[in-house]
Short mmCIF file of C-alpha atoms in Angstrom, two decimals:
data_model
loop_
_atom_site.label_atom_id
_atom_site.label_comp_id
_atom_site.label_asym_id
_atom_site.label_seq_id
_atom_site.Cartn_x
_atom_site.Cartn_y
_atom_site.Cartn_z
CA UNK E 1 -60.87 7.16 43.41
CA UNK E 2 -57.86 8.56 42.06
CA UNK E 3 -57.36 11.69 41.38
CA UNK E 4 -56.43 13.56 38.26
CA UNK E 5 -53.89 16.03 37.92
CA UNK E 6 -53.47 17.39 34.11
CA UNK E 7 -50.54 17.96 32.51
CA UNK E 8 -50.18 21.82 32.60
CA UNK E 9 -46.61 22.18 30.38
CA UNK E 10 -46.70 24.48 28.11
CA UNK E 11 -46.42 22.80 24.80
CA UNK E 12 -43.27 25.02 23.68
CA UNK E 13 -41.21 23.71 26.91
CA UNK E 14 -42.41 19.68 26.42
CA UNK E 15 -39.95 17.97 24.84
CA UNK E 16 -40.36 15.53 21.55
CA UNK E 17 -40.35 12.20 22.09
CA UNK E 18 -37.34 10.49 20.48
CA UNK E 19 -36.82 6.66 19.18
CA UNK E 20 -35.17 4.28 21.66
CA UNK E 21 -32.81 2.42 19.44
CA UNK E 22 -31.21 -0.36 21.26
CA UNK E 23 -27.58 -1.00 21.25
CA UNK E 24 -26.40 -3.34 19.26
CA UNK E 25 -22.82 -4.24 18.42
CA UNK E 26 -21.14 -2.31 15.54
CA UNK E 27 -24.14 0.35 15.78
CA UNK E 28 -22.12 4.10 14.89
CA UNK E 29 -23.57 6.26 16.87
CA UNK E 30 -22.07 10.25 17.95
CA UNK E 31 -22.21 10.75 21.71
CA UNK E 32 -24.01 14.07 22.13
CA UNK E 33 -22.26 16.15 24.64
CA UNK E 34 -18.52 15.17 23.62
CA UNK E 35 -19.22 14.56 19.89
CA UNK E 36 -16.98 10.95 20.10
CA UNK E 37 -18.37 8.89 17.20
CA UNK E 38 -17.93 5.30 16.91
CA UNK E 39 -19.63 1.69 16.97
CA UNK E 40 -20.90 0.07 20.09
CA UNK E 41 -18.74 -2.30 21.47
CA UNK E 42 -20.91 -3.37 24.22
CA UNK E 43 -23.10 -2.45 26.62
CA UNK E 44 -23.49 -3.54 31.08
CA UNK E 45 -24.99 -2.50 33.75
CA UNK E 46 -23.47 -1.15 36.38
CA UNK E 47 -24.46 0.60 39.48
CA UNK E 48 -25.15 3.91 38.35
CA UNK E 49 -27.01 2.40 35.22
CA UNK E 50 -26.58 1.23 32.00
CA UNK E 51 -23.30 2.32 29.93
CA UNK E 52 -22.53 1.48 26.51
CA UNK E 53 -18.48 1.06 25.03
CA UNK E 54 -17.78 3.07 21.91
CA UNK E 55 -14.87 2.24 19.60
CA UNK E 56 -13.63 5.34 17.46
CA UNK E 57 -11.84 4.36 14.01
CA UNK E 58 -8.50 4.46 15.47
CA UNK E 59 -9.68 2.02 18.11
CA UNK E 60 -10.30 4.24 20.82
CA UNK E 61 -12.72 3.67 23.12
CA UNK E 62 -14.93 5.63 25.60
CA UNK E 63 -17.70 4.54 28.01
CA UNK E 64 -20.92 6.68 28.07
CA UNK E 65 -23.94 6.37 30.55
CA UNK E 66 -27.06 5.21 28.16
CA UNK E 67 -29.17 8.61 29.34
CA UNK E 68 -32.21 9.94 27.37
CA UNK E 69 -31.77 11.57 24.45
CA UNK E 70 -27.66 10.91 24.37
CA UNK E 71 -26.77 10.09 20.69
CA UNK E 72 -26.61 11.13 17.30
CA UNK E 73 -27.87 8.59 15.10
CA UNK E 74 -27.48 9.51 11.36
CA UNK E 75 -27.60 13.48 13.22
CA UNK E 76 -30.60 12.59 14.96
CA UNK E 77 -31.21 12.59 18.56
CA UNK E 78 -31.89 9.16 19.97
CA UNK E 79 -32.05 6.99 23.26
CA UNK E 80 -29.94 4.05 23.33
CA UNK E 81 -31.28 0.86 25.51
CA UNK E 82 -29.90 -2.55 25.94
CA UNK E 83 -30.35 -5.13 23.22
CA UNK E 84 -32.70 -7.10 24.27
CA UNK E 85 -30.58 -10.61 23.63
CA UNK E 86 -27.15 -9.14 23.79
CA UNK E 87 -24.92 -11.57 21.48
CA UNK E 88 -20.99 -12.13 21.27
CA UNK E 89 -19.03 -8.67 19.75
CA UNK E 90 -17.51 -8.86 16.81
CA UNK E 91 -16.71 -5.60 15.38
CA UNK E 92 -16.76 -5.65 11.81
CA UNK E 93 -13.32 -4.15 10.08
CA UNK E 94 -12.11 -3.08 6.68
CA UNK E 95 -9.35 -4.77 5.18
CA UNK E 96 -6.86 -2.26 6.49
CA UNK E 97 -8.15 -3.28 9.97
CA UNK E 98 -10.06 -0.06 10.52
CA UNK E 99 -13.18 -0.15 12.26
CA UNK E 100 -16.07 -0.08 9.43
CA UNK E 101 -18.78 2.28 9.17
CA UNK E 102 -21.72 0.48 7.85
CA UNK E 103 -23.83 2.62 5.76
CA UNK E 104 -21.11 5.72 5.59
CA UNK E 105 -21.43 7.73 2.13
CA UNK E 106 -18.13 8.46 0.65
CA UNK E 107 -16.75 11.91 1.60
CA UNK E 108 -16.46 14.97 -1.28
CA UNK E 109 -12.78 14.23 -2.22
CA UNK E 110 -9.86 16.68 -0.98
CA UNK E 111 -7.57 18.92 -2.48
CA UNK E 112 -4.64 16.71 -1.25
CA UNK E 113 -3.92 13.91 -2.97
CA UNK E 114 -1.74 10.33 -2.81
CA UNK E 115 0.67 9.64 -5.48
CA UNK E 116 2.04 6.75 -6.13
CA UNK E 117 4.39 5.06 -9.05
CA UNK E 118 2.32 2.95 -11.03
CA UNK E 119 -1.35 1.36 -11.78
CA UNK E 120 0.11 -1.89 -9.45
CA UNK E 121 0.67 0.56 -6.47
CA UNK E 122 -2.64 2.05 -7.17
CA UNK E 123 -5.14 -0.88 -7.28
CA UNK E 124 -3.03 -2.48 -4.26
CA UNK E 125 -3.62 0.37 -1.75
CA UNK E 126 -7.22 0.56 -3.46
CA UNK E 127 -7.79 -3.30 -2.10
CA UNK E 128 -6.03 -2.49 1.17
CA UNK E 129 -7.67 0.62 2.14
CA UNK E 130 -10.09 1.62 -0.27
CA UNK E 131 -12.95 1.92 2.40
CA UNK E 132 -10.62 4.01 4.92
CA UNK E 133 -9.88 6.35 1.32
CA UNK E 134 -13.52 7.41 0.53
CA UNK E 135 -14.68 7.89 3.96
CA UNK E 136 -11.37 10.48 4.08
CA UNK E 137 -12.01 11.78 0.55
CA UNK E 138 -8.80 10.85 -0.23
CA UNK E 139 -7.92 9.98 -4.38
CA UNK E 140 -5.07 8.20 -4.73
CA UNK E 141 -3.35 8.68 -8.34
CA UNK E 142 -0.49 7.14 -10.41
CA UNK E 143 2.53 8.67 -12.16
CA UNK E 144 3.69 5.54 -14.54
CA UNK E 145 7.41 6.58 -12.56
CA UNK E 146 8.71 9.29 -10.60
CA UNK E 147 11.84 10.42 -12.90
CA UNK E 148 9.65 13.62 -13.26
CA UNK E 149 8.67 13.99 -9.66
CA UNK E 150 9.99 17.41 -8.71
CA UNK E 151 8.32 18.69 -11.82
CA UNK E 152 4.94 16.85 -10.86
CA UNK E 153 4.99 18.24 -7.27
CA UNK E 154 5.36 21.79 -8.38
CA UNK E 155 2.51 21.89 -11.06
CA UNK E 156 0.36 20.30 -8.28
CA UNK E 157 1.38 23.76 -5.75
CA UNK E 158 0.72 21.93 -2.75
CA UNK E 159 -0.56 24.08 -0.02
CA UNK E 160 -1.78 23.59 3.74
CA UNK E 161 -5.07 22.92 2.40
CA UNK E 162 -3.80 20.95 -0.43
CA UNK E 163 -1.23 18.43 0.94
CA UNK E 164 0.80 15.98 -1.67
CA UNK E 165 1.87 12.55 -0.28
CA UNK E 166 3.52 10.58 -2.22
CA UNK E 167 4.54 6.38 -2.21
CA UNK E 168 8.17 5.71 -4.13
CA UNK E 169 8.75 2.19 -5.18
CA UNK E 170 12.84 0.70 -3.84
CA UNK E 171 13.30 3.99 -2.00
CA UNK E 172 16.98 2.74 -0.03
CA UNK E 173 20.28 5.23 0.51
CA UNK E 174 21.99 5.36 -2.67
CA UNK E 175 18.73 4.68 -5.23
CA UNK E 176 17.92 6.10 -8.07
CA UNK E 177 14.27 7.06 -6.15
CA UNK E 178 16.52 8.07 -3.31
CA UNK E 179 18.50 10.33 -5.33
CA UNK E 180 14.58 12.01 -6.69
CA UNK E 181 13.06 11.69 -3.48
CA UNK E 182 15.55 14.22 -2.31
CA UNK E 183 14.68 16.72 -4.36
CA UNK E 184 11.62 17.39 -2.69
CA UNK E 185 11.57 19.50 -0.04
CA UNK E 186 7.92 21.14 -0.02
CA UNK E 187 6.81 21.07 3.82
CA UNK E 188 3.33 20.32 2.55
CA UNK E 189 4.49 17.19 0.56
CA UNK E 190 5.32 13.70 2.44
CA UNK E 191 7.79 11.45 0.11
CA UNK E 192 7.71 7.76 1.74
CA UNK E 193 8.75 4.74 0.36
CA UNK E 194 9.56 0.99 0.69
CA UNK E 195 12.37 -1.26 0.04
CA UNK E 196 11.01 -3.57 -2.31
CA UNK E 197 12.02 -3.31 -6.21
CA UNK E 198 8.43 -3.53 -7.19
CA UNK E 199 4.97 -3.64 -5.29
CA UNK E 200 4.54 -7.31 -5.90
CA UNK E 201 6.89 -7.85 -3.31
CA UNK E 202 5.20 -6.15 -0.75
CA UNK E 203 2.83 -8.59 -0.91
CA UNK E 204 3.47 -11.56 1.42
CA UNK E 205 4.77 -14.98 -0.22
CA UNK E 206 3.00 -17.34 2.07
CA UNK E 207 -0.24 -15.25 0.93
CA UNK E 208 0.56 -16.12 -2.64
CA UNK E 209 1.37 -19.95 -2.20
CA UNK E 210 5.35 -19.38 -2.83
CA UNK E 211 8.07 -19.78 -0.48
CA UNK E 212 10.04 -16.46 -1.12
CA UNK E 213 9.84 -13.90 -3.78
CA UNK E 214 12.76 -14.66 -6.63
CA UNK E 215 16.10 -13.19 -7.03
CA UNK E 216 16.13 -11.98 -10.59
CA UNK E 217 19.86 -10.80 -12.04
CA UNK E 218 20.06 -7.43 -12.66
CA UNK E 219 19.63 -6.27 -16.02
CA UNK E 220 16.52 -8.72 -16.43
CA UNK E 221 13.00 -6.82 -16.05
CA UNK E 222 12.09 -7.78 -12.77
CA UNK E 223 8.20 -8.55 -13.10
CA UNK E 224 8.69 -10.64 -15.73
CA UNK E 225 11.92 -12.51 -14.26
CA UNK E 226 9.77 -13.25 -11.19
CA UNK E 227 7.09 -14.89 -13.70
CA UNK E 228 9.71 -17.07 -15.27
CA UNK E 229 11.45 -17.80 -12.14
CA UNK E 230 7.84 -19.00 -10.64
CA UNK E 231 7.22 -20.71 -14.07
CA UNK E 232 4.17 -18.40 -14.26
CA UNK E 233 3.36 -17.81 -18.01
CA UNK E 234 5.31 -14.79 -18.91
CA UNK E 235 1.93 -12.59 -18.74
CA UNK E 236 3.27 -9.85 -15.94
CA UNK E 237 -0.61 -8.58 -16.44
CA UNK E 238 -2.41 -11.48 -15.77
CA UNK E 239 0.34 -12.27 -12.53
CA UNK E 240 -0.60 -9.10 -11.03
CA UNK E 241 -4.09 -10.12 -11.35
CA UNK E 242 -3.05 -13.58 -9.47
CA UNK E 243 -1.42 -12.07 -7.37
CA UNK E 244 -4.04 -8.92 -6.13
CA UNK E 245 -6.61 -12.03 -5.82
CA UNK E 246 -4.28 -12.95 -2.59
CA UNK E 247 -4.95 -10.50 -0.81
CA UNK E 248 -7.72 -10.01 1.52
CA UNK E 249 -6.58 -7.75 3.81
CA UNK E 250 -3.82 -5.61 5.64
CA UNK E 251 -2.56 -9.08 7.16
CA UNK E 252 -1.60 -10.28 3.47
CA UNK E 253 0.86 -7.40 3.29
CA UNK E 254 4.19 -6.56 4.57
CA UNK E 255 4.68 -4.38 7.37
CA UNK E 256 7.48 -2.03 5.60
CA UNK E 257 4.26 -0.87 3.14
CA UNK E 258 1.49 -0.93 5.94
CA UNK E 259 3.00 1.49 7.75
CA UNK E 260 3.86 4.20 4.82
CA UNK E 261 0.25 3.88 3.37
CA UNK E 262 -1.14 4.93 6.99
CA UNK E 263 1.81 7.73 7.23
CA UNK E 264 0.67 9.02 4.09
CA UNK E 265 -3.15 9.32 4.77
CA UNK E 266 -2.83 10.51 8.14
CA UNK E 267 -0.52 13.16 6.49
CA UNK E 268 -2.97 13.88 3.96
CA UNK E 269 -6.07 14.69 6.28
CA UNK E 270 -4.34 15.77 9.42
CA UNK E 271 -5.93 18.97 10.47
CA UNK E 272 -5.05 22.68 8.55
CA UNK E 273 -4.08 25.30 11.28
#
């Protein structure tokens, strides 16, 4: 017969069970003792056990043993096992080819803010990077111009705490947005810009079914000299809308604006102190 032998822990020192939560791919999960967060990426076994891949939102990734009682979960402590029919990974992005969060709640929104030119600018970047924005807590605003833009900056007293970037339409030596631009020189506002006369061309042509963007002579208003050019009903309103309709994701956008909207944000959040 075998032989009993009771449990004599003291109830204080036992620990509580947690929930075994397997693995699966694009699970975000916080590893406990370094605090990296990210999504699973995959998981194999290896000699010393099972690991699992993590992939941070700037696509970094870690490997972590799969130990008891390793990872946060939504803050709670959980064991992660295998899935029990692993399947192919395909971690899920934003359109601004972030990693997504599934289920992350928008952030309280900062002090610092994004500026850009117009209501175009605005609902672009919002398409773009929208998700990326409200995990950050980042609002993005527009001026209707930037003739004022030294005034603007100053009535917004940008701080450490409070950082100002800021996205110029056509900003090229010798502009008229070159010639503002300069007269910013707050080290706690970022003034970045692109080459192209309006937003719409920022967007790719192939993306919008045209070979090239027009040439329109100077003197003519641009939007509406592209919609005449295209032999698009003179409606710049209702082009934009065609147009913003194209786009899907960072890939429908040139690179000259990609990389000033992710200068901008990472200027906006970087770290105080």
């Amino acid at each position: 017969m075998r032989s009993y032998h009771p449990d004599l822990t003291p109830p204080w020192k036992k620990s509580a069970p947690v929930p075994e939560v397997p693995a699966e791919p694009d699970l975000v999960v916080e590893e406990v003792s370094s605090g990296f967060c990210g999504a699973v990426i995959r998981c194999e076994k290896t000699a010393q056990g099972p690991t699992v891949t993590l992939e941070d939102r700037f696509g970094k990734h870690r490997v972590f043993p799969m130990e008891p009682r390793g990872f946060l979960l939504e803050g709670r402590v959980v064991t992660l096992v295998r899935p029990s029919a692993p399947g192919p990974v395909r971690p899920a992005r934003t359109a601004s080819g972030s990693l997504a969060v599934p289920g992350a709640r928008a952030r309280v929104a900062r002090a610092g803010r994004i500026y850009v030119e117009g209501r175009h600018d605005a609902e672009l970047v919002e398409r773009v990077w929208g998700d990326d924005l409200r995990i950050e807590g980042v609002v993005v605003e527009y001026l209707e111009g930037i003739d004022d833009l030294p005034a603007i900056v100053r009535d917004f007293s940008p701080g450490p705490d409070a950082r100002l970037g800021v996205l110029v339409d056509h900003l090229v030596p010798g502009s008229k947005e070159s010639r503002i631009a300069s007269g910013v020189t707050d080290a706690n506002v970022l003034v970045v810009g692109h080459p192209y006369i309006d937003v719409w061309e920022a967007v790719k042509p192939s993306s919008v079914g045209i070979a090239s963007w027009p040439v329109v002579p100077r003197g003519q208003d641009w939007k509406t000299g592209v919609c005449r050019s295209l032999g698009w009903p003179e409606n710049t309103g209702a082009a934009w809308q065609r147009i913003l309709s194209r786009v899907r994701s960072y890939r429908d956008l040139e690179p000259a604006l990609l990389g000033r909207v992710e200068e901008l944000i990472d200027f906006v959040t970087a770290p105080t102190g």
